[in-house]
Amino acid sequence: MDKPRYRTCTQLFGSTLLPVALSLACTGSVDSPTSRNQRPNSDNAPLGGNNGSGGSVGTPGTGGVGNPAVGGASPGTGAQPSFVIPAGAPGPTALRRLTNDEYRTTVQDLLGLAAPPADPLLPDTRSLGYSNFSSALTVSAVIGSQYATMATRLAGEAAISTLAPCVAPAAEADCASAFIDAFGKQVHRQPLSAKDNGAYRALYDLVRTTDTYEAGIRGVLEAMLQSPALLYRMEYGAGAAARTLSPYEVASELSYLFSGSLPDTELMQAADANALSTPVQIEAQARRLLALPRAQANVGKFLEQWFLVSDMSGLLKDANLFPAFASAEKSAMEASTDRFVASVMWEGDGTVKTLLSAPFAFVNSSLAPIYGVPDPGMGDTFVKTDVSSVGRAGMLTLPSLLALQAKEDESAPVKRGKFVRTRMLCQPLPPPPPNVKIDPPAPDPNLTTRERFAAHSASPACSGCHSMMDPIGFGLEAYDAIGTYRTVENGRPVDSNGELTGTDVDGKFTGGVELATRLSTSALVRQCAAIQAARYTYGRQEIETDTQLAAVLDTQLGASGMDVRELLVAITQSASFTTRTFVP
Amino acid sequence: MSRSLIKRRSLLKGLGAASFLAVPVFRASLAEAQATPLRLIVLYFPGGAMMTKGSQGMFSYDKMLAPLAPLSSDILLFENIVEPPGPGGSDLGHGSESTILTGNAGPEQPEGVVIVPAGLTSFDQVVAQNIGKNTRFASLQFGVFSDTADCNGFKSSRIVYSNGASVPNVLDPAIMFSRLFNGAPPGPAPSDADALAKQQALAAKRQSILDLLKGQVTDIQGLVGSAEKLRLEEHLGSLRELEKSIMSPGGGAGGGVVAVPGASCGAPSLGSGTDVPAVSAAMNELLYQSINCDATRVASLQMLHSGAELYFSWLGLNSLGHHPMQHAPGPDFVVAQNWLLAQLAVVIKRLKDTPEGSGSMLDNSLVFLSSEMGDGSVHLNHPVPVLLAGKAGGQLRTGRTFNANGNNRANLALNIGNLMGVPLTNWGDPAWITGPLDLS
């Protein structure tokens, strides 16, 4: 462990993702480069560059995507898959604890409840903005006891006559066995092993010796609802180092990706029949699941985690400056975001391009002043409104996103610039160099935020990396701490001139609309979308195969703006969806 | 958009004043093994404490440490103790709190990514794994405030690690309250045979469920890789802890808790739970009660996380959040640090004010208090503020300062392990560990 090593911006930006060479580097205490981003382009056939495997790839960019079920009508026996994806080294085996949302929904489905149970669960630890990274989720003592409490309550209240009916002349023992077989298969998401079956049966027998049939079933339920087989999804397959996932593991992978819950009957039947192994079979299921209502919430969850707008609950703003934020505006922003995402995904073309450039927003009375449009006069009801003439375009200019990427009392050009770099372009930035005194300028009533921060980009110790963030963030200066459009700050005109560098859409721009429009045509942004989808699908940081896949998918989906629904289907078509490398 | 399904306010309302009255007064029955058990309490605040000018590496009780001055006779204050930079850039300050209890800088990794080295265990958890068997909870993690959704990675925001996983703090007093106090209270052994039989049957069922679950976790351990095998140890630990709450008939030797008439332990008031001072006060009280009632002997309290942007508005500090304040240090930052340390001082003082044996509860405890950096304005880790409080059952001489001469803070963990009767072996980053300090 010798001296600390810090990456330069140049090294970071020289990753395989970014074709544009950069001459910028962070200055300051920069030592020798790490080998982190200098992995040799691995031995397996390179995926990047032009995808040679066929101009025949049916890009379903138009056509069926409006209704994925239509697009999926043709895949079936004998059909060709819509995507041809060269194989790359698969990701590592994984033990994936369900997220709290997944657990609640799964339990809701298992027990046929009207709503997901709301018992307290310690919040999921997020990694890279996502709540489903397997490395961040464990069963700690606290959540373990919460699962137990929840399981006890749910088992006690469950409708046994529906879940495990037993009417004479059926023998209770047979009813119990039938319940354990059938319900246990749903809980474990695969047929029970003889050992597990026997253990559940022994538990039933134990309770039944002193209590009723119903109590025995409740005892089994209490165990099943906190079983590790329910709490964890295995992506392990079996065998040596290179492994193929079992059909049941694939069924769960598909189901949690699109539905956020356990596999439905059809998916389980497909797994039973070993009909989840070919790309065509998987594509048919993916398209079927994508057409179900639950996919809407789940795809929305992916997009909102990608853009870091999935949770505003902890966001505080200065109550003197923004008196209505906590009471009305924050919740309206969340709802407006949901509506926008749903509108683009399920009423529009569903593309990254539209997500970033759509001219409309959903406005209600409390958001109208923030958007700078007349009150639509419908109270809390949202009205789809053209906001292109008042400085808005797509996700990047949503008040929710801008308020989250801001401080309590003012805008935050650095934060916003960093957001665009890391979340939209997938270009990681190194931390500030060590021992550099960085003093954020204190508010000055006579200067604009930009004027105060300008000095900060002038310092040679900071300017290397800050030149990657600040010029982008300055372009969003026309939105204040809660995303209200403004042309004047502290009595002085707002300067929202910005500049993109180190991208495929470089150049000067003015304001959020121009920035968002520019980004909406960027191949880097589309590839970043694919990387984000891989993070969400696999619940881990991206690997080389994912960045290579991103380039391939851009060649297949990029021309039409990268349909997010097609992107998710395409990811299931990669060999790495069904294979893993065992990590001993 | 996912929103918290549980609204803290409504939960607190549900735990109204009336329910406090119904809460059983309890004290762990398994404590009888040791007349005066030793406890380990870890206290953490971010942002550091500045050195006194002119004395390189020296901390003193003026300025930031002022709230601790009244307790100085119970404190061993360290001078010139450091944390050297590691490969992950720990002297960046940002997020280096993960190294404090683990003695391990970990791998270099992007900000916001959770990659915890396989098997990594902080020293408090090593101690808990050994001495925690005798109490209802092997350890408890209290937190006061976190505003981070994205940075719960190894490199920031968490201080406690076990078997390669970060151990989350409980930030909601209501959840900690129900964890501590809402377990099935042990009644007297039922006099009629029916009730007794029911109680026995319930205990048998619960034990049987836990046995089944432990078997399933163990089966999965046989399928997965070594890092995940260790992480599943956390799950097994959780099940073993549940096992302790199973009442044997009459609440006897089967575990759990029994009432001790007259013992000064019981349910505290939670405060409103909606603002930081109230949460801090509630967590402070809950921590004290958990120790006082011998529900656990290992606890940690993390005030904030490194890099928090929290505004200390209750102190009238509205111009900068906690982290930006460090970069523009001035009188406000001293006020903020004083407030954080005053909260932690209360924990120590409560123990000191509780008589136990011929001395105080603090005399039979070991408190480790530290921060992720020294001078917050430059995010330096040379030196870092560190102090021990309490006499660890008469083993530690307090009321003095100790010059560590540039030794690594990680080595002090070896002293702590020894004082707690749990020597640390194969612990920490080998590049950092040279041996315990000579504290004689």
PDB file of N, CA and C in Angstrom, chain A residues 1 6-7 36 95 104 118 122 125-129 134-135 137-138 144-145 195-196 200 203 222 227-228 232 236 304 309-310 334 338 408 418 431-432 438-439 541 583-584, chain B residues 1-3 5-6 87 89 91-92 108 110-114 149-150 152 158 165 168 175 179 205 208-209 212-213 216-217 219 224-226 228 231-232 234-235 238 311 327:
ATOM      1  N   MET A   1       0.857  -1.181   0.000  1.00  0.00           N
ATOM      2  CA  MET A   1       0.000   0.000   0.000  1.00  0.00           C
ATOM      3  C   MET A   1       0.894   1.231   0.000  1.00  0.00           C
ATOM      4  N   TYR A   6      -4.369   8.757  -7.652  1.00  0.00           N
ATOM      5  CA  TYR A   6      -5.593   9.404  -8.108  1.00  0.00           C
ATOM      6  C   TYR A   6      -5.637   9.389  -9.611  1.00  0.00           C
ATOM      7  N   ARG A   7      -6.796   9.095 -10.063  1.00  0.00           N
ATOM      8  CA  ARG A   7      -6.958   9.035 -11.500  1.00  0.00           C
ATOM      9  C   ARG A   7      -7.074  10.426 -12.080  1.00  0.00           C
ATOM     10  N   ARG A  36      -6.667   0.660 -13.499  1.00  0.00           N
ATOM     11  CA  ARG A  36      -8.101   0.403 -13.475  1.00  0.00           C
ATOM     12  C   ARG A  36      -8.751   0.413 -14.856  1.00  0.00           C
ATOM     13  N   LEU A  95     -26.086 -13.584  -5.433  1.00  0.00           N
ATOM     14  CA  LEU A  95     -27.151 -13.878  -4.487  1.00  0.00           C
ATOM     15  C   LEU A  95     -27.845 -12.541  -4.270  1.00  0.00           C
ATOM     16  N   ARG A 104     -42.327  -6.746  -0.845  1.00  0.00           N
ATOM     17  CA  ARG A 104     -43.736  -6.416  -0.557  1.00  0.00           C
ATOM     18  C   ARG A 104     -44.653  -6.880  -1.687  1.00  0.00           C
ATOM     19  N   ALA A 118     -47.528  -2.981   4.261  1.00  0.00           N
ATOM     20  CA  ALA A 118     -46.767  -1.762   4.539  1.00  0.00           C
ATOM     21  C   ALA A 118     -45.968  -1.831   5.833  1.00  0.00           C
ATOM     22  N   LEU A 122     -36.327  -1.752   7.113  1.00  0.00           N
ATOM     23  CA  LEU A 122     -35.202  -0.829   7.019  1.00  0.00           C
ATOM     24  C   LEU A 122     -34.936  -0.500   5.546  1.00  0.00           C
ATOM     25  N   THR A 125     -30.227  -0.193   1.066  1.00  0.00           N
ATOM     26  CA  THR A 125     -29.026   0.591   0.801  1.00  0.00           C
ATOM     27  C   THR A 125     -28.892   0.742  -0.707  1.00  0.00           C
ATOM     28  N   ARG A 126     -28.704   1.953  -1.158  1.00  0.00           N
ATOM     29  CA  ARG A 126     -28.562   2.166  -2.595  1.00  0.00           C
ATOM     30  C   ARG A 126     -27.097   2.150  -3.002  1.00  0.00           C
ATOM     31  N   SER A 127     -26.859   1.686  -4.202  1.00  0.00           N
ATOM     32  CA  SER A 127     -25.518   1.735  -4.759  1.00  0.00           C
ATOM     33  C   SER A 127     -25.639   2.264  -6.172  1.00  0.00           C
ATOM     34  N   LEU A 128     -24.864   3.270  -6.500  1.00  0.00           N
ATOM     35  CA  LEU A 128     -24.945   3.930  -7.796  1.00  0.00           C
ATOM     36  C   LEU A 128     -26.378   4.377  -8.108  1.00  0.00           C
ATOM     37  N   GLY A 129     -27.123   4.703  -7.100  1.00  0.00           N
ATOM     38  CA  GLY A 129     -28.477   5.203  -7.308  1.00  0.00           C
ATOM     39  C   GLY A 129     -29.541   4.123  -7.348  1.00  0.00           C
ATOM     40  N   SER A 134     -26.916  -6.179  -5.544  1.00  0.00           N
ATOM     41  CA  SER A 134     -26.821  -7.306  -4.614  1.00  0.00           C
ATOM     42  C   SER A 134     -25.721  -7.074  -3.580  1.00  0.00           C
ATOM     43  N   SER A 135     -24.681  -6.342  -3.961  1.00  0.00           N
ATOM     44  CA  SER A 135     -23.588  -6.135  -3.009  1.00  0.00           C
ATOM     45  C   SER A 135     -24.020  -5.274  -1.830  1.00  0.00           C
ATOM     46  N   LEU A 137     -27.172  -5.314  -0.438  1.00  0.00           N
ATOM     47  CA  LEU A 137     -28.350  -5.822   0.275  1.00  0.00           C
ATOM     48  C   LEU A 137     -28.018  -7.100   1.035  1.00  0.00           C
ATOM     49  N   THR A 138     -28.216  -7.055   2.335  1.00  0.00           N
ATOM     50  CA  THR A 138     -28.015  -8.243   3.156  1.00  0.00           C
ATOM     51  C   THR A 138     -29.191  -8.353   4.119  1.00  0.00           C
ATOM     52  N   GLY A 144     -33.897  -8.561   9.566  1.00  0.00           N
ATOM     53  CA  GLY A 144     -34.276  -9.949   9.845  1.00  0.00           C
ATOM     54  C   GLY A 144     -35.431 -10.021  10.824  1.00  0.00           C
ATOM     55  N   SER A 145     -35.372  -9.187  11.865  1.00  0.00           N
ATOM     56  CA  SER A 145     -36.465  -9.220  12.838  1.00  0.00           C
ATOM     57  C   SER A 145     -37.723  -8.579  12.248  1.00  0.00           C
ATOM     58  N   LYS A 195     -35.713 -32.082   0.782  1.00  0.00           N
ATOM     59  CA  LYS A 195     -35.328 -31.679   2.137  1.00  0.00           C
ATOM     60  C   LYS A 195     -36.224 -30.544   2.638  1.00  0.00           C
ATOM     61  N   ASP A 196     -36.388 -29.520   1.786  1.00  0.00           N
ATOM     62  CA  ASP A 196     -37.238 -28.398   2.201  1.00  0.00           C
ATOM     63  C   ASP A 196     -38.686 -28.846   2.384  1.00  0.00           C
ATOM     64  N   TYR A 200     -40.816 -28.396   5.893  1.00  0.00           N
ATOM     65  CA  TYR A 200     -42.103 -27.703   6.028  1.00  0.00           C
ATOM     66  C   TYR A 200     -43.163 -28.666   6.577  1.00  0.00           C
ATOM     67  N   LEU A 203     -42.768 -29.183  10.216  1.00  0.00           N
ATOM     68  CA  LEU A 203     -43.256 -28.019  10.953  1.00  0.00           C
ATOM     69  C   LEU A 203     -44.787 -28.081  11.085  1.00  0.00           C
ATOM     70  N   GLU A 222     -45.737 -18.905   8.029  1.00  0.00           N
ATOM     71  CA  GLU A 222     -44.849 -18.006   8.775  1.00  0.00           C
ATOM     72  C   GLU A 222     -43.391 -18.272   8.412  1.00  0.00           C
ATOM     73  N   SER A 227     -38.509 -17.217   4.479  1.00  0.00           N
ATOM     74  CA  SER A 227     -37.523 -18.197   4.027  1.00  0.00           C
ATOM     75  C   SER A 227     -36.436 -17.523   3.192  1.00  0.00           C
ATOM     76  N   PRO A 228     -35.193 -17.917   3.394  1.00  0.00           N
ATOM     77  CA  PRO A 228     -34.142 -17.363   2.531  1.00  0.00           C
ATOM     78  C   PRO A 228     -34.392 -17.678   1.053  1.00  0.00           C
ATOM     79  N   TYR A 232     -33.987 -14.344  -1.103  1.00  0.00           N
ATOM     80  CA  TYR A 232     -32.882 -14.221  -2.044  1.00  0.00           C
ATOM     81  C   TYR A 232     -33.260 -14.818  -3.389  1.00  0.00           C
ATOM     82  N   TYR A 236     -27.082 -18.554  -9.917  1.00  0.00           N
ATOM     83  CA  TYR A 236     -25.922 -19.409  -9.717  1.00  0.00           C
ATOM     84  C   TYR A 236     -25.772 -20.527 -10.734  1.00  0.00           C
ATOM     85  N   GLU A 304     -36.548   6.255 -13.162  1.00  0.00           N
ATOM     86  CA  GLU A 304     -36.459   7.248 -12.092  1.00  0.00           C
ATOM     87  C   GLU A 304     -35.229   7.017 -11.218  1.00  0.00           C
ATOM     88  N   VAL A 309     -34.394  10.459  -9.534  1.00  0.00           N
ATOM     89  CA  VAL A 309     -35.587  11.186  -9.103  1.00  0.00           C
ATOM     90  C   VAL A 309     -36.593  10.257  -8.432  1.00  0.00           C
ATOM     91  N   SER A 310     -36.135   9.070  -8.004  1.00  0.00           N
ATOM     92  CA  SER A 310     -37.092   8.104  -7.479  1.00  0.00           C
ATOM     93  C   SER A 310     -37.510   8.416  -6.049  1.00  0.00           C
ATOM     94  N   GLU A 334     -43.155  15.049  -7.632  1.00  0.00           N
ATOM     95  CA  GLU A 334     -43.022  13.594  -7.754  1.00  0.00           C
ATOM     96  C   GLU A 334     -44.093  13.043  -8.697  1.00  0.00           C
ATOM     97  N   ASP A 338     -43.714  11.171 -12.395  1.00  0.00           N
ATOM     98  CA  ASP A 338     -44.334   9.874 -12.731  1.00  0.00           C
ATOM     99  C   ASP A 338     -45.148   9.988 -14.020  1.00  0.00           C
ATOM    100  N   GLU A 408     -30.041  23.642  -0.645  1.00  0.00           N
ATOM    101  CA  GLU A 408     -31.263  23.946   0.089  1.00  0.00           C
ATOM    102  C   GLU A 408     -31.822  25.305  -0.310  1.00  0.00           C
ATOM    103  N   LYS A 418     -22.043  17.610 -12.661  1.00  0.00           N
ATOM    104  CA  LYS A 418     -21.613  16.255 -12.320  1.00  0.00           C
ATOM    105  C   LYS A 418     -22.712  15.254 -12.649  1.00  0.00           C
ATOM    106  N   PRO A 431     -12.659  11.747  -7.272  1.00  0.00           N
ATOM    107  CA  PRO A 431     -12.928  12.656  -6.159  1.00  0.00           C
ATOM    108  C   PRO A 431     -11.963  13.827  -6.203  1.00  0.00           C
ATOM    109  N   PRO A 432     -12.249  14.884  -5.445  1.00  0.00           N
ATOM    110  CA  PRO A 432     -11.319  16.015  -5.415  1.00  0.00           C
ATOM    111  C   PRO A 432      -9.951  15.547  -4.952  1.00  0.00           C
ATOM    112  N   ILE A 438     -10.989  23.483  -0.647  1.00  0.00           N
ATOM    113  CA  ILE A 438     -12.020  23.908  -1.590  1.00  0.00           C
ATOM    114  C   ILE A 438     -13.119  24.615  -0.817  1.00  0.00           C
ATOM    115  N   ASP A 439     -13.181  25.879  -0.981  1.00  0.00           N
ATOM    116  CA  ASP A 439     -14.180  26.670  -0.268  1.00  0.00           C
ATOM    117  C   ASP A 439     -15.318  27.046  -1.198  1.00  0.00           C
ATOM    118  N   GLN A 541     -22.503  -3.129 -10.643  1.00  0.00           N
ATOM    119  CA  GLN A 541     -21.789  -2.190 -11.488  1.00  0.00           C
ATOM    120  C   GLN A 541     -21.525  -2.832 -12.845  1.00  0.00           C
ATOM    121  N   VAL A 583     -17.970 -17.318  -8.968  1.00  0.00           N
ATOM    122  CA  VAL A 583     -16.902 -16.713  -8.164  1.00  0.00           C
ATOM    123  C   VAL A 583     -16.780 -17.539  -6.881  1.00  0.00           C
ATOM    124  N   PRO A 584     -15.713 -18.325  -6.779  1.00  0.00           N
ATOM    125  CA  PRO A 584     -15.637 -19.238  -5.637  1.00  0.00           C
ATOM    126  C   PRO A 584     -15.530 -18.476  -4.306  1.00  0.00           C
TER     127      PRO A 584
ATOM    128  N   MET B   1     -42.741   6.049  -8.681  1.00  0.00           N
ATOM    129  CA  MET B   1     -41.901   6.697  -7.674  1.00  0.00           C
ATOM    130  C   MET B   1     -42.120   6.018  -6.325  1.00  0.00           C
ATOM    131  N   SER B   2     -41.072   5.489  -5.766  1.00  0.00           N
ATOM    132  CA  SER B   2     -41.276   4.773  -4.514  1.00  0.00           C
ATOM    133  C   SER B   2     -41.228   5.748  -3.352  1.00  0.00           C
ATOM    134  N   ARG B   3     -42.176   5.653  -2.532  1.00  0.00           N
ATOM    135  CA  ARG B   3     -42.169   6.504  -1.350  1.00  0.00           C
ATOM    136  C   ARG B   3     -42.176   5.611  -0.141  1.00  0.00           C
ATOM    137  N   LEU B   5     -43.279   3.704   2.688  1.00  0.00           N
ATOM    138  CA  LEU B   5     -44.635   3.260   2.983  1.00  0.00           C
ATOM    139  C   LEU B   5     -45.003   3.600   4.415  1.00  0.00           C
ATOM    140  N   ILE B   6     -43.989   3.767   5.201  1.00  0.00           N
ATOM    141  CA  ILE B   6     -44.256   4.052   6.601  1.00  0.00           C
ATOM    142  C   ILE B   6     -43.913   5.500   6.859  1.00  0.00           C
ATOM    143  N   PRO B  87      -4.979   3.138  -0.281  1.00  0.00           N
ATOM    144  CA  PRO B  87      -5.147   3.079  -1.733  1.00  0.00           C
ATOM    145  C   PRO B  87      -6.462   3.681  -2.182  1.00  0.00           C
ATOM    146  N   GLY B  89      -7.651   6.309  -1.108  1.00  0.00           N
ATOM    147  CA  GLY B  89      -7.649   7.745  -0.936  1.00  0.00           C
ATOM    148  C   GLY B  89      -8.335   8.166   0.329  1.00  0.00           C
ATOM    149  N   ASP B  91      -7.374   9.718   2.819  1.00  0.00           N
ATOM    150  CA  ASP B  91      -7.147  11.036   3.396  1.00  0.00           C
ATOM    151  C   ASP B  91      -7.846  12.118   2.587  1.00  0.00           C
ATOM    152  N   LEU B  92      -8.693  11.713   1.676  1.00  0.00           N
ATOM    153  CA  LEU B  92      -9.569  12.695   1.054  1.00  0.00           C
ATOM    154  C   LEU B  92     -10.586  13.190   2.060  1.00  0.00           C
ATOM    155  N   GLU B 108      -9.752   0.844  -4.082  1.00  0.00           N
ATOM    156  CA  GLU B 108     -10.191   2.053  -4.764  1.00  0.00           C
ATOM    157  C   GLU B 108     -11.500   1.740  -5.478  1.00  0.00           C
ATOM    158  N   PRO B 110     -15.286   3.693  -7.335  1.00  0.00           N
ATOM    159  CA  PRO B 110     -15.994   4.927  -7.664  1.00  0.00           C
ATOM    160  C   PRO B 110     -16.907   5.353  -6.518  1.00  0.00           C
ATOM    161  N   GLU B 111     -17.109   6.626  -6.441  1.00  0.00           N
ATOM    162  CA  GLU B 111     -17.990   7.188  -5.424  1.00  0.00           C
ATOM    163  C   GLU B 111     -19.386   6.586  -5.574  1.00  0.00           C
ATOM    164  N   GLY B 112     -19.959   6.227  -4.447  1.00  0.00           N
ATOM    165  CA  GLY B 112     -21.356   5.798  -4.490  1.00  0.00           C
ATOM    166  C   GLY B 112     -21.557   4.332  -4.796  1.00  0.00           C
ATOM    167  N   VAL B 113     -20.465   3.586  -4.989  1.00  0.00           N
ATOM    168  CA  VAL B 113     -20.616   2.172  -5.274  1.00  0.00           C
ATOM    169  C   VAL B 113     -20.344   1.364  -4.007  1.00  0.00           C
ATOM    170  N   VAL B 114     -21.203   0.414  -3.741  1.00  0.00           N
ATOM    171  CA  VAL B 114     -21.017  -0.410  -2.558  1.00  0.00           C
ATOM    172  C   VAL B 114     -20.173  -1.624  -2.904  1.00  0.00           C
ATOM    173  N   ALA B 149     -28.839   9.225  -0.364  1.00  0.00           N
ATOM    174  CA  ALA B 149     -29.541   8.129  -1.015  1.00  0.00           C
ATOM    175  C   ALA B 149     -28.564   7.335  -1.859  1.00  0.00           C
ATOM    176  N   ASP B 150     -27.487   7.968  -2.230  1.00  0.00           N
ATOM    177  CA  ASP B 150     -26.657   7.407  -3.289  1.00  0.00           C
ATOM    178  C   ASP B 150     -25.285   6.990  -2.798  1.00  0.00           C
ATOM    179  N   ASN B 152     -24.192   5.238   0.083  1.00  0.00           N
ATOM    180  CA  ASN B 152     -24.058   4.339   1.213  1.00  0.00           C
ATOM    181  C   ASN B 152     -22.983   3.307   0.967  1.00  0.00           C
ATOM    182  N   ARG B 158     -21.235   4.753   6.310  1.00  0.00           N
ATOM    183  CA  ARG B 158     -21.430   3.712   7.322  1.00  0.00           C
ATOM    184  C   ARG B 158     -20.123   3.485   8.067  1.00  0.00           C
ATOM    185  N   ALA B 165     -20.269  -6.960   4.971  1.00  0.00           N
ATOM    186  CA  ALA B 165     -21.463  -6.168   4.662  1.00  0.00           C
ATOM    187  C   ALA B 165     -21.528  -5.001   5.633  1.00  0.00           C
ATOM    188  N   PRO B 168     -26.408  -1.468   8.738  1.00  0.00           N
ATOM    189  CA  PRO B 168     -27.099  -0.183   8.705  1.00  0.00           C
ATOM    190  C   PRO B 168     -27.444   0.322  10.099  1.00  0.00           C
ATOM    191  N   ILE B 175     -38.575   2.734  15.202  1.00  0.00           N
ATOM    192  CA  ILE B 175     -38.163   1.365  14.860  1.00  0.00           C
ATOM    193  C   ILE B 175     -37.246   0.812  15.940  1.00  0.00           C
ATOM    194  N   ARG B 179     -37.999  -2.356  18.403  1.00  0.00           N
ATOM    195  CA  ARG B 179     -37.012  -3.432  18.466  1.00  0.00           C
ATOM    196  C   ARG B 179     -36.649  -3.739  19.923  1.00  0.00           C
ATOM    197  N   LYS B 205     -43.041 -24.037  18.343  1.00  0.00           N
ATOM    198  CA  LYS B 205     -43.255 -23.665  16.940  1.00  0.00           C
ATOM    199  C   LYS B 205     -42.210 -22.652  16.491  1.00  0.00           C
ATOM    200  N   SER B 208     -38.915 -24.187  16.048  1.00  0.00           N
ATOM    201  CA  SER B 208     -38.914 -25.058  14.881  1.00  0.00           C
ATOM    202  C   SER B 208     -38.785 -24.245  13.590  1.00  0.00           C
ATOM    203  N   ILE B 209     -39.478 -23.100  13.542  1.00  0.00           N
ATOM    204  CA  ILE B 209     -39.373 -22.228  12.363  1.00  0.00           C
ATOM    205  C   ILE B 209     -37.944 -21.724  12.212  1.00  0.00           C
ATOM    206  N   LEU B 212     -35.662 -24.391  10.965  1.00  0.00           N
ATOM    207  CA  LEU B 212     -35.877 -24.602   9.531  1.00  0.00           C
ATOM    208  C   LEU B 212     -35.162 -23.517   8.722  1.00  0.00           C
ATOM    209  N   LEU B 213     -35.324 -22.256   9.141  1.00  0.00           N
ATOM    210  CA  LEU B 213     -34.714 -21.149   8.398  1.00  0.00           C
ATOM    211  C   LEU B 213     -33.194 -21.226   8.460  1.00  0.00           C
ATOM    212  N   GLN B 216     -32.024 -23.719   6.028  1.00  0.00           N
ATOM    213  CA  GLN B 216     -32.083 -23.250   4.641  1.00  0.00           C
ATOM    214  C   GLN B 216     -30.931 -22.292   4.322  1.00  0.00           C
ATOM    215  N   VAL B 217     -30.633 -21.395   5.270  1.00  0.00           N
ATOM    216  CA  VAL B 217     -29.519 -20.475   5.027  1.00  0.00           C
ATOM    217  C   VAL B 217     -28.215 -21.264   4.890  1.00  0.00           C
ATOM    218  N   ASP B 219     -27.890 -24.301   3.874  1.00  0.00           N
ATOM    219  CA  ASP B 219     -27.890 -24.966   2.567  1.00  0.00           C
ATOM    220  C   ASP B 219     -27.437 -24.013   1.459  1.00  0.00           C
ATOM    221  N   VAL B 224     -22.954 -21.101  -2.583  1.00  0.00           N
ATOM    222  CA  VAL B 224     -22.454 -19.810  -3.054  1.00  0.00           C
ATOM    223  C   VAL B 224     -20.961 -19.663  -2.829  1.00  0.00           C
ATOM    224  N   GLY B 225     -20.418 -18.580  -3.341  1.00  0.00           N
ATOM    225  CA  GLY B 225     -18.996 -18.305  -3.202  1.00  0.00           C
ATOM    226  C   GLY B 225     -18.651 -17.853  -1.789  1.00  0.00           C
ATOM    227  N   SER B 226     -17.350 -17.725  -1.542  1.00  0.00           N
ATOM    228  CA  SER B 226     -16.900 -17.504  -0.163  1.00  0.00           C
ATOM    229  C   SER B 226     -17.351 -16.153   0.391  1.00  0.00           C
ATOM    230  N   GLU B 228     -20.040 -14.470  -0.335  1.00  0.00           N
ATOM    231  CA  GLU B 228     -21.461 -14.505   0.000  1.00  0.00           C
ATOM    232  C   GLU B 228     -21.743 -15.453   1.159  1.00  0.00           C
ATOM    233  N   ARG B 231     -21.355 -13.298   4.034  1.00  0.00           N
ATOM    234  CA  ARG B 231     -22.478 -12.369   4.181  1.00  0.00           C
ATOM    235  C   ARG B 231     -23.702 -13.077   4.749  1.00  0.00           C
ATOM    236  N   LEU B 232     -23.842 -14.352   4.422  1.00  0.00           N
ATOM    237  CA  LEU B 232     -24.971 -15.104   4.972  1.00  0.00           C
ATOM    238  C   LEU B 232     -24.809 -15.367   6.458  1.00  0.00           C
ATOM    239  N   GLU B 234     -24.324 -13.090   8.456  1.00  0.00           N
ATOM    240  CA  GLU B 234     -25.138 -12.014   9.020  1.00  0.00           C
ATOM    241  C   GLU B 234     -26.575 -12.466   9.179  1.00  0.00           C
ATOM    242  N   HIS B 235     -27.062 -13.169   8.156  1.00  0.00           N
ATOM    243  CA  HIS B 235     -28.428 -13.676   8.202  1.00  0.00           C
ATOM    244  C   HIS B 235     -28.587 -14.679   9.346  1.00  0.00           C
ATOM    245  N   SER B 238     -28.816 -12.922  12.548  1.00  0.00           N
ATOM    246  CA  SER B 238     -30.149 -12.359  12.749  1.00  0.00           C
ATOM    247  C   SER B 238     -31.114 -13.421  13.286  1.00  0.00           C
ATOM    248  N   TYR B 311     -28.298  21.341   7.410  1.00  0.00           N
ATOM    249  CA  TYR B 311     -28.207  22.685   7.989  1.00  0.00           C
ATOM    250  C   TYR B 311     -28.571  22.588   9.469  1.00  0.00           C
ATOM    251  N   HIS B 327     -15.522  23.340   4.764  1.00  0.00           N
ATOM    252  CA  HIS B 327     -14.627  23.919   3.759  1.00  0.00           C
ATOM    253  C   HIS B 327     -14.502  25.421   3.916  1.00  0.00           C
TER     254      HIS B 327
END
